[in-house]
Short mmCIF file of C-alpha atoms in Angstrom, two decimals:
data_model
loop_
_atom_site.label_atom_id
_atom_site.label_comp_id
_atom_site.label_asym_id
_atom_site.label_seq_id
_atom_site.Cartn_x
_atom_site.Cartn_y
_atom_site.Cartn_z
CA UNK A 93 22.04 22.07 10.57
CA UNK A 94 24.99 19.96 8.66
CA UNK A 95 25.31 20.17 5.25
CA UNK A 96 22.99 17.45 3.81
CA UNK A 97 22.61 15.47 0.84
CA UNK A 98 19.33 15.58 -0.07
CA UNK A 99 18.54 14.60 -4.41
CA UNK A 100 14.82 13.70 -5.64
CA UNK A 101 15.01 11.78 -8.90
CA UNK A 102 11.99 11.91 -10.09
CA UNK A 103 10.63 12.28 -13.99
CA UNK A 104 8.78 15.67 -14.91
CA UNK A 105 4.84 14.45 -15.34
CA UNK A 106 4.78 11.52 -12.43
CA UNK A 107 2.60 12.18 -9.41
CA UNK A 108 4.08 10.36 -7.12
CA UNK A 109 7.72 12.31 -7.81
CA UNK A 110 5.23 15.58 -6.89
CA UNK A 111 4.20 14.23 -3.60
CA UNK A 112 8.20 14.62 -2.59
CA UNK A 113 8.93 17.61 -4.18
CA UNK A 114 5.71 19.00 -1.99
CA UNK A 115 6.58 17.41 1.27
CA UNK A 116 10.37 18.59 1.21
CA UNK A 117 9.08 22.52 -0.13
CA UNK A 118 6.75 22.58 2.22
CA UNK A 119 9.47 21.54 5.26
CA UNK A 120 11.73 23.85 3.55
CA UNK A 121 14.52 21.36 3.48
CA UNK A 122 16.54 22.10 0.19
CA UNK A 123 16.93 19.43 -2.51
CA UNK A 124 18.67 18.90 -5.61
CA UNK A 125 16.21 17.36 -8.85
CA UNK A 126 17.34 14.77 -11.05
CA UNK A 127 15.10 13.97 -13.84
CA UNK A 128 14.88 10.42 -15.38
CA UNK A 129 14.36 9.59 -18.44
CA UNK A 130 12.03 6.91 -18.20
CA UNK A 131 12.66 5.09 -21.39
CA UNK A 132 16.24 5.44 -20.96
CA UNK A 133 16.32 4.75 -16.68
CA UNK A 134 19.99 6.01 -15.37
CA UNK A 135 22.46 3.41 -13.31
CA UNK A 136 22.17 5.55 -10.86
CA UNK A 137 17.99 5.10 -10.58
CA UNK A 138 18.31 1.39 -11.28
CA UNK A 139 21.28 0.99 -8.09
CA UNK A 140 19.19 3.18 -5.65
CA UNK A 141 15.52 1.41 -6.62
CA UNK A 142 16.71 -2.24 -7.97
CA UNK A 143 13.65 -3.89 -6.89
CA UNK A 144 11.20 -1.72 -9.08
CA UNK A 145 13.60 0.60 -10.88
CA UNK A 146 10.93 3.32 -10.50
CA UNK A 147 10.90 7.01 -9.92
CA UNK A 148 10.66 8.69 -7.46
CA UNK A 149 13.94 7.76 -5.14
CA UNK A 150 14.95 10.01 -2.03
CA UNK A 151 18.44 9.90 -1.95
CA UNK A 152 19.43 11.54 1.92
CA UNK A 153 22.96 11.41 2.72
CA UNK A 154 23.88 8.44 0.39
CA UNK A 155 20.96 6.20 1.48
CA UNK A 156 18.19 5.70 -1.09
CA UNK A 157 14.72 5.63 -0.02
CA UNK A 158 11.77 3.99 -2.34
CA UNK A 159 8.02 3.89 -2.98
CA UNK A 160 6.67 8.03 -2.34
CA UNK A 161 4.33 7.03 0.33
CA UNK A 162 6.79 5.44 2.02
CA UNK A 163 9.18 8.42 1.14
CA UNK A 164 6.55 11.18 2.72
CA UNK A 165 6.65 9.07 6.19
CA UNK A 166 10.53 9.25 6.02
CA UNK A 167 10.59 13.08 5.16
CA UNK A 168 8.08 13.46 8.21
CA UNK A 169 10.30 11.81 10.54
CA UNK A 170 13.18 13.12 9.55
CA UNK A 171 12.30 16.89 9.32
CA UNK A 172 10.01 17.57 11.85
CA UNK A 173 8.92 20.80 10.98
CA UNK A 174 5.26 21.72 8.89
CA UNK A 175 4.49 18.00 10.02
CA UNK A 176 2.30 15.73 7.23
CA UNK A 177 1.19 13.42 9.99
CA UNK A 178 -1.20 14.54 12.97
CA UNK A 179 0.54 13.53 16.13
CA UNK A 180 -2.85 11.08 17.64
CA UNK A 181 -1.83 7.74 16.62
CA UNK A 182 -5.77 7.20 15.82
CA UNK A 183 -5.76 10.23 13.62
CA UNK A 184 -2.36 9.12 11.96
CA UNK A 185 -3.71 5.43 11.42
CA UNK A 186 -6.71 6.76 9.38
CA UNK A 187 -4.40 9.58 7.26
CA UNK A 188 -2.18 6.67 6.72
CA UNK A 189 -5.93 4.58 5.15
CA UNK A 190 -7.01 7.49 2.88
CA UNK A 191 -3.48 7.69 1.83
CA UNK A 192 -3.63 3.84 0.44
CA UNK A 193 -7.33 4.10 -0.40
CA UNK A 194 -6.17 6.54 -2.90
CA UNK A 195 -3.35 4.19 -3.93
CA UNK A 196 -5.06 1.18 -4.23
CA UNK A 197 -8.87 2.57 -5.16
CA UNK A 198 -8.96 6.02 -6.44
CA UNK A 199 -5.56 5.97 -8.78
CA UNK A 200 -6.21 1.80 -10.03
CA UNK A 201 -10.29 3.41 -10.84
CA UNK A 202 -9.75 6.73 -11.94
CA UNK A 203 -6.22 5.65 -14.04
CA UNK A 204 -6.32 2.03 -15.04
CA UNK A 205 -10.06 1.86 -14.84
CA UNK A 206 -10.86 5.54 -16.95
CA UNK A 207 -7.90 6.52 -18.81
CA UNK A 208 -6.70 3.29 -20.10
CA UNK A 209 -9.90 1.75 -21.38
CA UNK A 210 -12.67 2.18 -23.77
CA UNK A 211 -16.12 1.52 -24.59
CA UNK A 212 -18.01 -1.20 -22.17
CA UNK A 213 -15.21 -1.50 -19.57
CA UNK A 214 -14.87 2.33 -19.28
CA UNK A 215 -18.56 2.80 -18.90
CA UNK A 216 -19.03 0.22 -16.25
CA UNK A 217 -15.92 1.57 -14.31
CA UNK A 218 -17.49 4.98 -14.35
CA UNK A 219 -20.26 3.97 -11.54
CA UNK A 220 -17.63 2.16 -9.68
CA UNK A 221 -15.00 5.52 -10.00
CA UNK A 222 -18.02 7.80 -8.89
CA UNK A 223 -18.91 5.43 -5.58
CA UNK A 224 -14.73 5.10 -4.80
CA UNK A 225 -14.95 9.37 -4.95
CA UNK A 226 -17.92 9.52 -3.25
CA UNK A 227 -15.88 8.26 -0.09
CA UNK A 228 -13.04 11.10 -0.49
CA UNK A 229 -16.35 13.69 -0.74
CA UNK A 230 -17.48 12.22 3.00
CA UNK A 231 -14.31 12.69 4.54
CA UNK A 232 -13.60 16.10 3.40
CA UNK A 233 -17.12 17.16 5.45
CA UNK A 234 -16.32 20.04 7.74
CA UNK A 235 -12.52 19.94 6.43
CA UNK A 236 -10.58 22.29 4.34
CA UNK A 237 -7.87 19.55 3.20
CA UNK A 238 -7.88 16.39 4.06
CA UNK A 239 -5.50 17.33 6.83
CA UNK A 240 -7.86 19.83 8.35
CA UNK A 241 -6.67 23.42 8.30
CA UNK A 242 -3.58 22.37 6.67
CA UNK A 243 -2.39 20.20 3.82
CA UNK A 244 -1.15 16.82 5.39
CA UNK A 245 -0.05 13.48 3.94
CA UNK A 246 -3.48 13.04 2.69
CA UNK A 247 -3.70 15.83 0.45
CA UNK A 248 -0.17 15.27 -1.14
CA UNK A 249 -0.83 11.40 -1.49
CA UNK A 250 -4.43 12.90 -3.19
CA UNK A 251 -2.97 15.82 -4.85
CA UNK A 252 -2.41 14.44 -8.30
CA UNK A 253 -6.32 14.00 -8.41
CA UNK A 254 -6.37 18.04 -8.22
CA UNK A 255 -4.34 18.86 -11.53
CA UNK A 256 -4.94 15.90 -13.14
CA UNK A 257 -8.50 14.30 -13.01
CA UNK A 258 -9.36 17.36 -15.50
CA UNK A 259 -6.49 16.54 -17.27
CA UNK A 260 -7.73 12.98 -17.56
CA UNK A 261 -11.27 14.52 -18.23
CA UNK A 262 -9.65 16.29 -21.20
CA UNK A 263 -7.91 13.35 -22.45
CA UNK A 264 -11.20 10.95 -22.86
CA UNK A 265 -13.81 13.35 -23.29
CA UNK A 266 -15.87 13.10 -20.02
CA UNK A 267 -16.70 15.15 -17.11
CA UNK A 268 -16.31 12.69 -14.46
CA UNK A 269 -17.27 15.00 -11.50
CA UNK A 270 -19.89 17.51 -11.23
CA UNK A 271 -20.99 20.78 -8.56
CA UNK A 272 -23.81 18.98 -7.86
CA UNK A 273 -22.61 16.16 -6.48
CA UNK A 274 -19.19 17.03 -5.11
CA UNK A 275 -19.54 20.03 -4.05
CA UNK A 276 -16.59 19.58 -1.32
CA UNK A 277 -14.30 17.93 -3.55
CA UNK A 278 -14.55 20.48 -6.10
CA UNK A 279 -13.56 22.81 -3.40
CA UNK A 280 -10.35 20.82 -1.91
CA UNK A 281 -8.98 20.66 -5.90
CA UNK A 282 -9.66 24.59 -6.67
CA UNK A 283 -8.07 24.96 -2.76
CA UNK A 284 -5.63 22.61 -2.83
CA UNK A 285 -4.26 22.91 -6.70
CA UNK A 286 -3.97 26.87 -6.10
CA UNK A 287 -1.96 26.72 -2.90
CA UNK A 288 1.10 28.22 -2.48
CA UNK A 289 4.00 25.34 -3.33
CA UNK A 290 1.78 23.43 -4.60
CA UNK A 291 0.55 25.33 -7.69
CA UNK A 292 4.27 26.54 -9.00
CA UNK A 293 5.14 22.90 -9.00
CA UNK A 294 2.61 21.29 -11.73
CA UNK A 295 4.19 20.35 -15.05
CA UNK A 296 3.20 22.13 -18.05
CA UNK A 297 -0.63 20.90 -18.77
CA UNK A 298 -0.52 20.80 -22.47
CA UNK A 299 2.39 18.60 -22.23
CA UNK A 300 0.94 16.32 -19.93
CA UNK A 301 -2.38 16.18 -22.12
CA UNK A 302 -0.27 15.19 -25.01
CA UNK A 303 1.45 12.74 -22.53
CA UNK A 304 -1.33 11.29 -20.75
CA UNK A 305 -2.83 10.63 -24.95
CA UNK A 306 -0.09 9.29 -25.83
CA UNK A 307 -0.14 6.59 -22.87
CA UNK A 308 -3.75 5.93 -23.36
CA UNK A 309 -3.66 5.24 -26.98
CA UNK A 310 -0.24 2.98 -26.72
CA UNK A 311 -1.98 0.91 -23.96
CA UNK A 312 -5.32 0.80 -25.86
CA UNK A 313 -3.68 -0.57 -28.82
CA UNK A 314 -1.73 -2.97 -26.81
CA UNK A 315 -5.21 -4.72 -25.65
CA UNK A 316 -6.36 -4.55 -29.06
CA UNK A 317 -3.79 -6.73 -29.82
CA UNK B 65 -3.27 0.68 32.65
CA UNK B 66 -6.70 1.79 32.98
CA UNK B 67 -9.00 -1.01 31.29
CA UNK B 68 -8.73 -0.68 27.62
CA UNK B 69 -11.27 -2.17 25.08
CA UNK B 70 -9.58 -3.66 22.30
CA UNK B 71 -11.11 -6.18 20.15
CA UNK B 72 -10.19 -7.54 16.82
CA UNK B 73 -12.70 -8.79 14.06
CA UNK B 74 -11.84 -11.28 11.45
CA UNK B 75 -11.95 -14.44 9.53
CA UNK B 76 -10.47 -17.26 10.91
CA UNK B 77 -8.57 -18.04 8.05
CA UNK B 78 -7.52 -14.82 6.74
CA UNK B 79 -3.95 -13.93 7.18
CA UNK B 80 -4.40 -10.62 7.37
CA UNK B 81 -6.30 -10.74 10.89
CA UNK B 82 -3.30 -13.01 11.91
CA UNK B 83 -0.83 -9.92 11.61
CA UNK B 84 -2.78 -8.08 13.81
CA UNK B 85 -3.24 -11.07 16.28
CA UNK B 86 0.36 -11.60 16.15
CA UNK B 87 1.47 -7.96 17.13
CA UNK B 88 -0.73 -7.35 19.95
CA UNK B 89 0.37 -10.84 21.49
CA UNK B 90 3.94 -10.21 20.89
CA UNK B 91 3.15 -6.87 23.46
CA UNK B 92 1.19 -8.87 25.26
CA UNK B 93 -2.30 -6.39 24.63
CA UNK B 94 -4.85 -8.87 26.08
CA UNK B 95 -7.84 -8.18 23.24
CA UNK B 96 -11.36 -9.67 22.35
CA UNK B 97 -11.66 -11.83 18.83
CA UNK B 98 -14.67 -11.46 17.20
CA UNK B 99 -15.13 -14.28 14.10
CA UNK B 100 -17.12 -12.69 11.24
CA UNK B 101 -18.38 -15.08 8.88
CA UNK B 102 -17.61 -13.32 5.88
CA UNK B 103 -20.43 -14.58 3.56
CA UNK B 104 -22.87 -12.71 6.20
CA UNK B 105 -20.99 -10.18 7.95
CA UNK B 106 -22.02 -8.09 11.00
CA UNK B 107 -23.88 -4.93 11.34
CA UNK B 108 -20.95 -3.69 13.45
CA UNK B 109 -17.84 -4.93 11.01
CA UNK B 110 -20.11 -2.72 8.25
CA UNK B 111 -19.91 -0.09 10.71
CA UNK B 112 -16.70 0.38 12.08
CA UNK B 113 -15.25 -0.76 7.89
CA UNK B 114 -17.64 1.02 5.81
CA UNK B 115 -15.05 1.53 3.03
CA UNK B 116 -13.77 -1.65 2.09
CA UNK B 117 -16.60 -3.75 4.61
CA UNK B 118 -13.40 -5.93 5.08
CA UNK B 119 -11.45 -7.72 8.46
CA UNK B 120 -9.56 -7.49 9.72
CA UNK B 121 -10.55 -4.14 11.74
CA UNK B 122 -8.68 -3.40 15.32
CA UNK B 123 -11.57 -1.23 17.68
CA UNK B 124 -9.53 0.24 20.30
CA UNK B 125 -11.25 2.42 23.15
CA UNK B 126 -14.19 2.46 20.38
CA UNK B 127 -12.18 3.97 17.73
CA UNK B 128 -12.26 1.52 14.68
CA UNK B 129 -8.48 0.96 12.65
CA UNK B 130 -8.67 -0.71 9.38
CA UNK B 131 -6.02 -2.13 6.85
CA UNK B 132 -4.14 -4.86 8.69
CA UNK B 133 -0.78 -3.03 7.85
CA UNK B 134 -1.99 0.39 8.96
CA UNK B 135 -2.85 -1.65 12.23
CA UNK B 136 0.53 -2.86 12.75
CA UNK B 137 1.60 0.79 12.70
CA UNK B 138 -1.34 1.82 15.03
CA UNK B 139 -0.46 -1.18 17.33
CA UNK B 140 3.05 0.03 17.48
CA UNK B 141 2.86 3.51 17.99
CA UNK B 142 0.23 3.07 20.81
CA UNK B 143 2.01 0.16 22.63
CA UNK B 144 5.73 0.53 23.06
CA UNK B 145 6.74 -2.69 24.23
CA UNK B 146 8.40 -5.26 21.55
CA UNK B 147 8.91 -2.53 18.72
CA UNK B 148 7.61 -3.91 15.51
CA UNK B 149 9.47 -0.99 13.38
CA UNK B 150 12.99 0.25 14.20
CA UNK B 151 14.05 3.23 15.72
CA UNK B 152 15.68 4.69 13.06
CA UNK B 153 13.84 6.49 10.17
CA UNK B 154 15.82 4.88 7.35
CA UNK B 155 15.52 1.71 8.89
CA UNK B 156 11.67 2.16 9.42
CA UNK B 157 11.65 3.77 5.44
CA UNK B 158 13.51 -0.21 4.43
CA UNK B 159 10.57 -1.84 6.95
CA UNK B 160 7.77 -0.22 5.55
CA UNK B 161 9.39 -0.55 1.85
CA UNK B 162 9.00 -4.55 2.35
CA UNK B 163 5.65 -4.63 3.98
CA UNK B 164 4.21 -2.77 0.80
CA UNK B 165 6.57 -5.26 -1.63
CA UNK B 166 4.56 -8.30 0.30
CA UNK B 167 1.16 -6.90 -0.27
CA UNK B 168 1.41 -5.37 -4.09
CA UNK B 169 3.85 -8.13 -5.26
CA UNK B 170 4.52 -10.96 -3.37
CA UNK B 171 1.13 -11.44 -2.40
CA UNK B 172 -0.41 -10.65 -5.75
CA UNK B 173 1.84 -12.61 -7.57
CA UNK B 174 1.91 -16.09 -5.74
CA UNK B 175 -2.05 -16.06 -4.71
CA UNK B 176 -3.77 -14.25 -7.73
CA UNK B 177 -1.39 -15.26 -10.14
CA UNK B 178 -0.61 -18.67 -9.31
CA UNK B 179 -3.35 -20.02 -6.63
CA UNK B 180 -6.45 -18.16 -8.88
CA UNK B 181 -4.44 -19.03 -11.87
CA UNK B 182 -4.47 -22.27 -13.93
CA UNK B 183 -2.67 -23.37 -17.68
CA UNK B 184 -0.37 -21.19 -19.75
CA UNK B 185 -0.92 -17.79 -17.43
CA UNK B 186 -0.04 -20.14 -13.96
CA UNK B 187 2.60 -20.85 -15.85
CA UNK B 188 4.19 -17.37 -17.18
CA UNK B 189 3.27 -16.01 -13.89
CA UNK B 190 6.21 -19.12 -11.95
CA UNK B 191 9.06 -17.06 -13.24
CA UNK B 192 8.11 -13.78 -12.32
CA UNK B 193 6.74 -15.26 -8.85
CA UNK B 194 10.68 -16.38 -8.35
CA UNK B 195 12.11 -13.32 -9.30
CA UNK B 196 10.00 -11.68 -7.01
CA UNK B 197 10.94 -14.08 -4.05
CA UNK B 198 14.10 -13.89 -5.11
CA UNK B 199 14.33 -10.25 -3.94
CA UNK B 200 13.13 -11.75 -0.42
CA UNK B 201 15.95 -14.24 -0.50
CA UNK B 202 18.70 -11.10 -0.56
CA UNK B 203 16.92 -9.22 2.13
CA UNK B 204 17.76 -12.38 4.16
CA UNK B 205 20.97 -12.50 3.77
CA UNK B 206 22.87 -12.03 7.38
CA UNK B 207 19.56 -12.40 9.09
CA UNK B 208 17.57 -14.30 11.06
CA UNK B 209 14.25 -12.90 10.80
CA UNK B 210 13.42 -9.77 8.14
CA UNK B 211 13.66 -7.77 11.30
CA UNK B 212 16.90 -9.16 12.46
CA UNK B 213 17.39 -11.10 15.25
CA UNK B 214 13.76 -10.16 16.73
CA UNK B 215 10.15 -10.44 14.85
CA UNK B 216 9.29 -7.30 13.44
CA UNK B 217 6.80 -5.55 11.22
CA UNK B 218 8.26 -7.33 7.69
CA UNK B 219 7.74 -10.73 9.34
CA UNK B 220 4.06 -10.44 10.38
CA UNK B 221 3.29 -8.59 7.00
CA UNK B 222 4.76 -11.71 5.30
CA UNK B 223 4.13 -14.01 7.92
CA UNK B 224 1.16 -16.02 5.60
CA UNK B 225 4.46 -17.06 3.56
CA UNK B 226 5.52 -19.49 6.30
CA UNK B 227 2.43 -21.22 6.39
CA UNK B 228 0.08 -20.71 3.65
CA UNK B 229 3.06 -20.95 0.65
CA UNK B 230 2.81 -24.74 1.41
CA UNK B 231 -0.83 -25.11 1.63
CA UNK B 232 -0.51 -23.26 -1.95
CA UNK B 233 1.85 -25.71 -3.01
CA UNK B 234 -0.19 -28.91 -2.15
CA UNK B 235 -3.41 -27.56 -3.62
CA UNK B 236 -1.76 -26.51 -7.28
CA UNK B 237 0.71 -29.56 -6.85
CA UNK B 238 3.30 -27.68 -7.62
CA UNK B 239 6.51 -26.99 -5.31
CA UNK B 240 7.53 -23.53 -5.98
CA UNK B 241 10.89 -23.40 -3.98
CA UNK B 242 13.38 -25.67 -3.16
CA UNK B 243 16.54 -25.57 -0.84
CA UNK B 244 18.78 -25.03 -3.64
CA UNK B 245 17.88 -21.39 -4.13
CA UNK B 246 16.00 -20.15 -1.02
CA UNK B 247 17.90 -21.89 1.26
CA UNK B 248 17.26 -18.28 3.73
CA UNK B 249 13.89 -17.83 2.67
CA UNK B 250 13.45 -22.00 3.81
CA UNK B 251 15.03 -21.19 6.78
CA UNK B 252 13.01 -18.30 7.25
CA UNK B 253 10.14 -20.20 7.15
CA UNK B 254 11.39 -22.69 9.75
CA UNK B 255 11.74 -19.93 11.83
CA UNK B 256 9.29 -17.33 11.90
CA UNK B 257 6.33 -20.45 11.40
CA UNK B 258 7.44 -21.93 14.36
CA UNK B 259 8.39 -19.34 16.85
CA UNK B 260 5.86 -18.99 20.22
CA UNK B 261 2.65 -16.98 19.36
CA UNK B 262 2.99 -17.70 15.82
CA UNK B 263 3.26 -20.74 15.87
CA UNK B 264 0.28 -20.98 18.21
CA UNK B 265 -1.99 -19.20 15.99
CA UNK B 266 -1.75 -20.59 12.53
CA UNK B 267 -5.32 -21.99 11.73
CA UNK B 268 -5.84 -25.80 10.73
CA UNK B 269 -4.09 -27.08 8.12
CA UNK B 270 -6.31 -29.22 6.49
CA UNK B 271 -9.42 -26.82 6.98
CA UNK B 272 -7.24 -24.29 4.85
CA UNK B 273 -6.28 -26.61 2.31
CA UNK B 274 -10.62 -26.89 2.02
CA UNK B 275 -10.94 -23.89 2.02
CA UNK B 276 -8.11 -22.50 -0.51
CA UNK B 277 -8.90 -25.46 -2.99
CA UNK B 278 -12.64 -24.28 -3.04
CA UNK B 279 -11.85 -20.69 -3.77
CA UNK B 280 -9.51 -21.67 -6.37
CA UNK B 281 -12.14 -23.45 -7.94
CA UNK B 282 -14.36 -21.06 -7.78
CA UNK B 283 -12.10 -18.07 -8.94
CA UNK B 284 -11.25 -20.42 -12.02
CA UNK B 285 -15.00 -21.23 -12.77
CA UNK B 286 -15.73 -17.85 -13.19
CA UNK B 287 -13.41 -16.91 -15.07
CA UNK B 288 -14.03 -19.53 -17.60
CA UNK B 289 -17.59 -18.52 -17.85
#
């Protein structure tokens, strides 16, 4: 193969920077890192992602790509080997609906919904966050990973639930999810989290308690305003 | 072709079903259109869309696809005719990157923010709203459609804005943009709103205005409560 240009910028606690990191490790296709400082965003980040000026960016041969789901279908194009995607268009077309069910449900619940509020709101997203997981626990019936045998798009668009729901369960104080009832989902994070390429790649978890804190108090205080 | 069942479900008025309608006529995939009524749907939409119990859902061959833009990739991966993505990946990465940018911003910005909105928040949401179409505007640029000189999978994911930005305009009273600076997003409009099988399949005017100016009203009643 040519010598490529292949550069992640990404910034050291997001989940969605993670997602590339594992999709590109687990092809094998080497990769330079360039971590943002997110209160201090670098021209370069802001030229390659104008529109939202957001972490991660794929950068492959001088052309910038955006958004990390969008990212993980353009590293599974492009390198075709350990594919993310299952090659049935029917099986692709529902990896492709958990993938933005965990977007657009299980991040907005567990993250917006958990994390960033208190009190009433938090309590009454809690039922809510449990019937939203309660979906993911279905799916994984019969399944290792999402993907089957293998870890596919699914799990890496789901993966940040492994490391840090318990992180978010430190942070406010609650178990959200129990043995009892999700027994299978409890079993994807311990499989998933622990995998090889997966687990050497989690950020430090004190530092992303500390982080995660340190969000949920700044936004709390914000709607206390 | 062996006999194929492929049947759509959806509102009548909901864009979203129209993307889907749209891409299979553009191939030419003769399909079935069930109507739900969406204040008493069907035992089979339930079924085949027990997640988000939303249209529109494709069934193809019995095998249920939901999320209209996860159907526009299902649609196009199964039947090759009039490619709704381009070939190449980075091209496909920009396509997909503008689909999602419709639905998360676009969408969310001009129908919950302005249509659902009323007051001082309609009115701090207009500027952000332009910026955001603004970004649409430069994509333009040099084109004819988002997908070039042929419809493609950016047009039918934005496609409601050719139709449905005017209806949103006569039921705030407000006109949102002028000639002066969309001139290629105007154009656009002309365009894509008016070229065969769209154009065919817009639903009636005046029944949407109804129908938007109710929601609206209702939206705003409860949130006043």
């Amino acid at each position: 193969m040519a010598e490529e240009e292949v550069k992640v910028f990404r910034s050291w606690s997001s989940a969605f920077g993670l997602r590339v990191i594992w999709a590109l490790k687990l092809k094998g296709v080497e990769f330079d890192t360039v971590y943002e400082d997110l209160s201090n965003k670098s021209p370069l980040l802001l030229q390659y992602n104008p529109v939202h000026k957001k972490v991660p960016v794929l950068l492959h041969n001088g052309k910038p790509i955006c958004e990390s789901l969008v990212i993980l279908e353009y590293v599974d194009e492009t390198w075709k080997q350990f594919p993310l995607l299952p090659q049935d268009p029917h099986e692709r077309a529902k990896a492709r609906f958990w993938a933005k069910f965990g977007d657009d449900k299980v991040l907005q619940s567990i993250v917006f919904g958990i994390l960033f509020k208190e009190g009433k709101e938090q309590e009454e997203e809690i039922p809510r966050a449990m019937e939203i997981l309660q979906h993911l626990e279905e799916e994984l019936k019969g399944k290792k990973f999402f993907g089957g045998e293998k870890i596919g798009l699914v799990d890496l668009a789901l993966g940040w639930l492994a490391y840090y729901l318990g992180i978010i369960e430190e942070v406010i104080g609650l178990k959200l999810i129990g043995q009892e009832k999700f027994p299978l989902l409890l079993q994807w994070i311990q499989e998933f989290s622990t995998a090889p390429i997966i687990q050497e790649n989690w950020p430090p978890r004190d530092k992303l308690i500390a982080k995660f804190a340190a969000s949920r108090e700044a936004v709390l205080a914000r709607g206390l305003k």
